[in-house]
């Protein structure tokens, strides 16, 4: 396996006596778009800030391009960062914002002009170069922040929740723009977000973090299809995966998961797990479908038509489950009907450890 | 209750009362604030005898005699220069010290930070006048009476805490991410201060400068206690001494002198009024 | 998050962590300078107050003798009572005026900038100039007030010659100087209040007076505390205004502690007893400030934390 471009080895971070990163090992290949995702307080921003050199390393190693950078000053790490608040210099024009870093590095004037021109054309900032940040819209500021990072021509781009201050529509647009930018420049990128949709749509490599640990690393769909544990299963996907505790039991047709209320949930023959084991049965909303010929009795509690898909909440043997159907749903809340589960898409987790079986 | 309140008179009062009250208070504010200054200006253009007669508010003839007399006082140039020198020094030096200290307080966590910050506050509770007795005693022992140095050090010492407290607030309100961004851009501490913190905190720097300027220009207690030679006086001190130095009180000269000492600082204030008023109103300046 | 909360434990950026002494280098020069001069003066003053001095400033240690003498001195006792009167009246009048000014400056729409700018002008006039201006407002012949009275056909008054009137004029001059700053602080407090609260209270049936006492006043408590500290501090240590206005007269009617201190030390050359009065001024100011801070700042902090 090739040497990773950004590598973390048993990286730890403590504030005061409180350890908030408990030994992170991670390798990000050159040119990858890696997304660190997790709930707030999971340590993803701290990891990013340590990469940038804004927080020091308590123990362990950070390597960038094969060089250990623990004691390298932030400005010499070859990184550029886009902040959540953009952190534009409010008293400088867009052009000065973009050239400040180059001026601080005593870059020749001609080179500065060239780089700004290039960044401005990539990000369509040309007409705004003389304006102050306060005269720009949220999306424009976002682009200036990216432009500022771009002019530095860094080896690694760092993004700290860059889209969270934008409204929903703009967020979708900028998502596509950042992704397109990466496909054009192929610069290694580390992107922090708490939004799992951003992680799924943008990443080559998703890193799910929780409580200062990495829970799972992989391609977005690989993680989506095979979450390593209950946390990842629940965190990725919207609406979230349905999780129903039960015990593996032997049925006439093979093994099933029997819930406390006596419900029998189907398993495919190849499924891991032994009879009598306590498990959590996971099924994504799109793999649990309303089906008049189905064998699971349900009672609908909420029907939310969202246009091209319909979200349904239903009571399945005492558990509220979520379903997503791309068909229109004729039934209403309160109706009783039946559903089927696509057993090949069922996930099994050990009830004690939470790990995938 | 309801019925009474909605009677015709009460209704009229409810409608007009607040407006009348506001206009009354506002008029009072303007008269109260402006009268002493305007009266001093009017009197400075009058003939001394005309003032004594208390006949009219406006001068019969607008005369510049009093200003001519003030400007031709033998020491006026010296007193003016003294005031300018101590004010410039007692503005620039405290600003530099305060910018450094405020940056340290606003941006670093360190042992004793809180205690040291409080120590910066204590001098503001000490009435300056109370220090004139020991200062005179101590500075006499050091042989510093009637020197610029003694005015510099006492003025600076009393201005530093004021400027520091103003700037801590302004620096602290600048998002840390902007400075982090500058760090990634390769700016060291001096560059961050110069290119990011100071421009962004500019209204605070201006406010601190104007208030230091004000303290130094108007300072009286220290110069009273530490100076007794005529050629070391500052303008406020000389203004105070006018009372004793003029046999027959020439009120016009007195008023002209007052106007001339007040005017330079008022011009500075009027020039920068917006930033100063905004800073005080925003709560950034507390005594 | 409070705006003075430092960023991380090791400075503006982790990048600067290798220099833990940096904050001290930034903070200490100014502080050492200030404490060097002012601390030296305070300590020197306390030592001085324990010594007897002669005309040539030779000192002999006498313990608390100066304190005993000063406290038994009827002239000091009068000055103390007078100062307390002066302070209390100044506070009441000053806060009333500051609050009134703050309220109209808050309410006024047209010319708002002008009125605000104008209101602060006295703050930039030196104490001596303030006193001189007030002298010429109230002086018997040629004063503004008597000129106006003459125009109205009324007899002239000897404003600064009458003990009671002179005391009142001194308080007015003091208020003229200190009210502007206090009212801008209160104005700042008023501006932080969410305007929806006034609408909500009006809908709840509160009249303007109730709104002022039930909504406005409690919400600007911290700012009220700050302006009270300012007003008391200025009134307690008023010196230049009164010295240049009346020199403590007539008949010592305006001889405050600070004036008597100056008289003792610089006219009678009794520096030891003068230093005792310095300690008195210091202690009073400190105690007053601490009381206000405890009532307004701390009390409010507890209140707002409980509300979270």
PDB file of N, CA and C in Angstrom, chain A residues 49 52 54 74-75 79 81 83 85 87-92 100-101 104-105 148 152, chain B residues 175-188 191-192 195-197 199-200:
ATOM      1  N   UNK A  49      -7.810  20.951  13.422  1.00  0.00           N
ATOM      2  CA  UNK A  49      -6.998  22.072  13.906  1.00  0.00           C
ATOM      3  C   UNK A  49      -5.583  21.619  14.259  1.00  0.00           C
ATOM      4  N   UNK A  52      -3.770  21.484  11.080  1.00  0.00           N
ATOM      5  CA  UNK A  52      -3.414  22.825  10.620  1.00  0.00           C
ATOM      6  C   UNK A  52      -2.264  23.414  11.425  1.00  0.00           C
ATOM      7  N   UNK A  54      -2.930  24.565  14.584  1.00  0.00           N
ATOM      8  CA  UNK A  54      -3.550  25.540  15.487  1.00  0.00           C
ATOM      9  C   UNK A  54      -3.690  24.982  16.897  1.00  0.00           C
ATOM     10  N   UNK A  74       2.489  26.271  11.870  1.00  0.00           N
ATOM     11  CA  UNK A  74       1.309  26.201  11.008  1.00  0.00           C
ATOM     12  C   UNK A  74       1.575  26.738   9.607  1.00  0.00           C
ATOM     13  N   UNK A  75       2.312  27.848   9.550  1.00  0.00           N
ATOM     14  CA  UNK A  75       2.478  28.493   8.235  1.00  0.00           C
ATOM     15  C   UNK A  75       3.380  27.684   7.315  1.00  0.00           C
ATOM     16  N   UNK A  79      -0.462  23.868   4.213  1.00  0.00           N
ATOM     17  CA  UNK A  79      -1.903  23.676   4.252  1.00  0.00           C
ATOM     18  C   UNK A  79      -2.614  25.024   4.101  1.00  0.00           C
ATOM     19  N   UNK A  81      -6.669  26.658   5.008  1.00  0.00           N
ATOM     20  CA  UNK A  81      -7.868  26.257   5.738  1.00  0.00           C
ATOM     21  C   UNK A  81      -9.010  27.223   5.455  1.00  0.00           C
ATOM     22  N   UNK A  83     -12.461  28.396   7.143  1.00  0.00           N
ATOM     23  CA  UNK A  83     -13.105  28.331   8.451  1.00  0.00           C
ATOM     24  C   UNK A  83     -14.623  28.377   8.330  1.00  0.00           C
ATOM     25  N   UNK A  85     -16.625  30.276   9.978  1.00  0.00           N
ATOM     26  CA  UNK A  85     -17.081  31.670   9.903  1.00  0.00           C
ATOM     27  C   UNK A  85     -16.402  32.404   8.764  1.00  0.00           C
ATOM     28  N   UNK A  87     -13.749  33.654   8.449  1.00  0.00           N
ATOM     29  CA  UNK A  87     -12.598  34.395   8.988  1.00  0.00           C
ATOM     30  C   UNK A  87     -11.953  35.285   7.938  1.00  0.00           C
ATOM     31  N   UNK A  88     -12.760  35.958   7.153  1.00  0.00           N
ATOM     32  CA  UNK A  88     -12.210  36.930   6.201  1.00  0.00           C
ATOM     33  C   UNK A  88     -11.790  38.167   6.980  1.00  0.00           C
ATOM     34  N   UNK A  89     -10.763  38.843   6.510  1.00  0.00           N
ATOM     35  CA  UNK A  89     -10.339  40.081   7.162  1.00  0.00           C
ATOM     36  C   UNK A  89     -11.310  41.178   6.751  1.00  0.00           C
ATOM     37  N   UNK A  90     -12.109  41.687   7.686  1.00  0.00           N
ATOM     38  CA  UNK A  90     -13.205  42.580   7.298  1.00  0.00           C
ATOM     39  C   UNK A  90     -12.730  43.925   6.766  1.00  0.00           C
ATOM     40  N   UNK A  91     -11.495  44.300   7.107  1.00  0.00           N
ATOM     41  CA  UNK A  91     -11.019  45.616   6.693  1.00  0.00           C
ATOM     42  C   UNK A  91     -10.256  45.547   5.385  1.00  0.00           C
ATOM     43  N   UNK A  92     -10.163  44.354   4.788  1.00  0.00           N
ATOM     44  CA  UNK A  92      -9.411  44.234   3.536  1.00  0.00           C
ATOM     45  C   UNK A  92     -10.360  43.867   2.397  1.00  0.00           C
ATOM     46  N   UNK A 100      -3.064  38.383   1.105  1.00  0.00           N
ATOM     47  CA  UNK A 100      -2.390  38.610   2.397  1.00  0.00           C
ATOM     48  C   UNK A 100      -1.365  37.507   2.708  1.00  0.00           C
ATOM     49  N   UNK A 101      -1.799  36.264   2.538  1.00  0.00           N
ATOM     50  CA  UNK A 101      -0.911  35.141   2.842  1.00  0.00           C
ATOM     51  C   UNK A 101       0.332  35.147   1.974  1.00  0.00           C
ATOM     52  N   UNK A 104       2.628  37.958   3.110  1.00  0.00           N
ATOM     53  CA  UNK A 104       3.333  37.593   4.336  1.00  0.00           C
ATOM     54  C   UNK A 104       4.514  36.682   4.020  1.00  0.00           C
ATOM     55  N   UNK A 105       4.383  35.911   2.937  1.00  0.00           N
ATOM     56  CA  UNK A 105       5.466  35.001   2.549  1.00  0.00           C
ATOM     57  C   UNK A 105       6.427  35.643   1.573  1.00  0.00           C
ATOM     58  N   UNK A 148      -9.092  32.433  -1.097  1.00  0.00           N
ATOM     59  CA  UNK A 148      -7.929  32.762  -0.294  1.00  0.00           C
ATOM     60  C   UNK A 148      -7.069  31.513  -0.084  1.00  0.00           C
ATOM     61  N   UNK A 152      -2.961  30.138  -2.182  1.00  0.00           N
ATOM     62  CA  UNK A 152      -1.786  29.637  -1.494  1.00  0.00           C
ATOM     63  C   UNK A 152      -1.225  28.397  -2.171  1.00  0.00           C
TER      64      UNK A 152
ATOM     65  N   UNK B 175     -12.985  37.880  16.463  1.00  0.00           N
ATOM     66  CA  UNK B 175     -13.027  36.411  16.476  1.00  0.00           C
ATOM     67  C   UNK B 175     -11.628  35.815  16.363  1.00  0.00           C
ATOM     68  N   UNK B 176     -11.393  34.807  17.175  1.00  0.00           N
ATOM     69  CA  UNK B 176     -10.058  34.215  17.177  1.00  0.00           C
ATOM     70  C   UNK B 176      -9.742  33.562  15.835  1.00  0.00           C
ATOM     71  N   UNK B 177     -10.777  33.149  15.120  1.00  0.00           N
ATOM     72  CA  UNK B 177     -10.533  32.455  13.849  1.00  0.00           C
ATOM     73  C   UNK B 177      -9.821  33.365  12.851  1.00  0.00           C
ATOM     74  N   UNK B 178     -10.105  34.669  12.950  1.00  0.00           N
ATOM     75  CA  UNK B 178      -9.455  35.581  12.011  1.00  0.00           C
ATOM     76  C   UNK B 178      -7.957  35.606  12.250  1.00  0.00           C
ATOM     77  N   UNK B 179      -7.594  35.545  13.524  1.00  0.00           N
ATOM     78  CA  UNK B 179      -6.170  35.523  13.817  1.00  0.00           C
ATOM     79  C   UNK B 179      -5.542  34.190  13.447  1.00  0.00           C
ATOM     80  N   UNK B 180      -6.315  33.122  13.641  1.00  0.00           N
ATOM     81  CA  UNK B 180      -5.798  31.804  13.244  1.00  0.00           C
ATOM     82  C   UNK B 180      -5.576  31.767  11.745  1.00  0.00           C
ATOM     83  N   UNK B 181      -6.535  32.356  11.053  1.00  0.00           N
ATOM     84  CA  UNK B 181      -6.414  32.416   9.609  1.00  0.00           C
ATOM     85  C   UNK B 181      -5.150  33.169   9.213  1.00  0.00           C
ATOM     86  N   UNK B 182      -4.877  34.257   9.922  1.00  0.00           N
ATOM     87  CA  UNK B 182      -3.672  35.032   9.632  1.00  0.00           C
ATOM     88  C   UNK B 182      -2.426  34.221   9.960  1.00  0.00           C
ATOM     89  N   UNK B 183      -2.505  33.420  11.030  1.00  0.00           N
ATOM     90  CA  UNK B 183      -1.368  32.561  11.370  1.00  0.00           C
ATOM     91  C   UNK B 183      -1.087  31.591  10.223  1.00  0.00           C
ATOM     92  N   UNK B 184      -2.158  30.977   9.698  1.00  0.00           N
ATOM     93  CA  UNK B 184      -1.977  30.058   8.570  1.00  0.00           C
ATOM     94  C   UNK B 184      -1.457  30.817   7.354  1.00  0.00           C
ATOM     95  N   UNK B 185      -1.815  32.076   7.253  1.00  0.00           N
ATOM     96  CA  UNK B 185      -1.316  32.896   6.146  1.00  0.00           C
ATOM     97  C   UNK B 185       0.146  33.282   6.350  1.00  0.00           C
ATOM     98  N   UNK B 186       0.712  32.856   7.468  1.00  0.00           N
ATOM     99  CA  UNK B 186       2.126  33.086   7.672  1.00  0.00           C
ATOM    100  C   UNK B 186       2.461  34.332   8.468  1.00  0.00           C
ATOM    101  N   UNK B 187       1.461  34.951   9.105  1.00  0.00           N
ATOM    102  CA  UNK B 187       1.718  36.171   9.855  1.00  0.00           C
ATOM    103  C   UNK B 187       2.184  35.820  11.261  1.00  0.00           C
ATOM    104  N   UNK B 188       3.304  36.404  11.706  1.00  0.00           N
ATOM    105  CA  UNK B 188       3.719  36.197  13.088  1.00  0.00           C
ATOM    106  C   UNK B 188       2.974  37.187  13.981  1.00  0.00           C
ATOM    107  N   UNK B 191       2.962  40.805  12.924  1.00  0.00           N
ATOM    108  CA  UNK B 191       2.166  41.035  11.720  1.00  0.00           C
ATOM    109  C   UNK B 191       0.670  40.925  11.999  1.00  0.00           C
ATOM    110  N   UNK B 192       0.313  39.982  12.866  1.00  0.00           N
ATOM    111  CA  UNK B 192      -1.110  39.849  13.196  1.00  0.00           C
ATOM    112  C   UNK B 192      -1.607  41.105  13.888  1.00  0.00           C
ATOM    113  N   UNK B 195      -1.494  44.003  11.051  1.00  0.00           N
ATOM    114  CA  UNK B 195      -2.352  43.907   9.873  1.00  0.00           C
ATOM    115  C   UNK B 195      -3.772  43.448  10.185  1.00  0.00           C
ATOM    116  N   UNK B 196      -3.952  42.812  11.328  1.00  0.00           N
ATOM    117  CA  UNK B 196      -5.286  42.270  11.621  1.00  0.00           C
ATOM    118  C   UNK B 196      -5.901  42.918  12.858  1.00  0.00           C
ATOM    119  N   UNK B 197      -5.212  42.794  14.003  1.00  0.00           N
ATOM    120  CA  UNK B 197      -5.830  43.231  15.255  1.00  0.00           C
ATOM    121  C   UNK B 197      -6.016  44.754  15.302  1.00  0.00           C
ATOM    122  N   UNK B 199      -6.047  47.141  12.854  1.00  0.00           N
ATOM    123  CA  UNK B 199      -7.070  47.686  11.946  1.00  0.00           C
ATOM    124  C   UNK B 199      -8.484  47.316  12.373  1.00  0.00           C
ATOM    125  N   UNK B 200      -8.657  46.092  12.865  1.00  0.00           N
ATOM    126  CA  UNK B 200     -10.012  45.684  13.239  1.00  0.00           C
ATOM    127  C   UNK B 200     -10.472  46.356  14.521  1.00  0.00           C
TER     128      UNK B 200
END
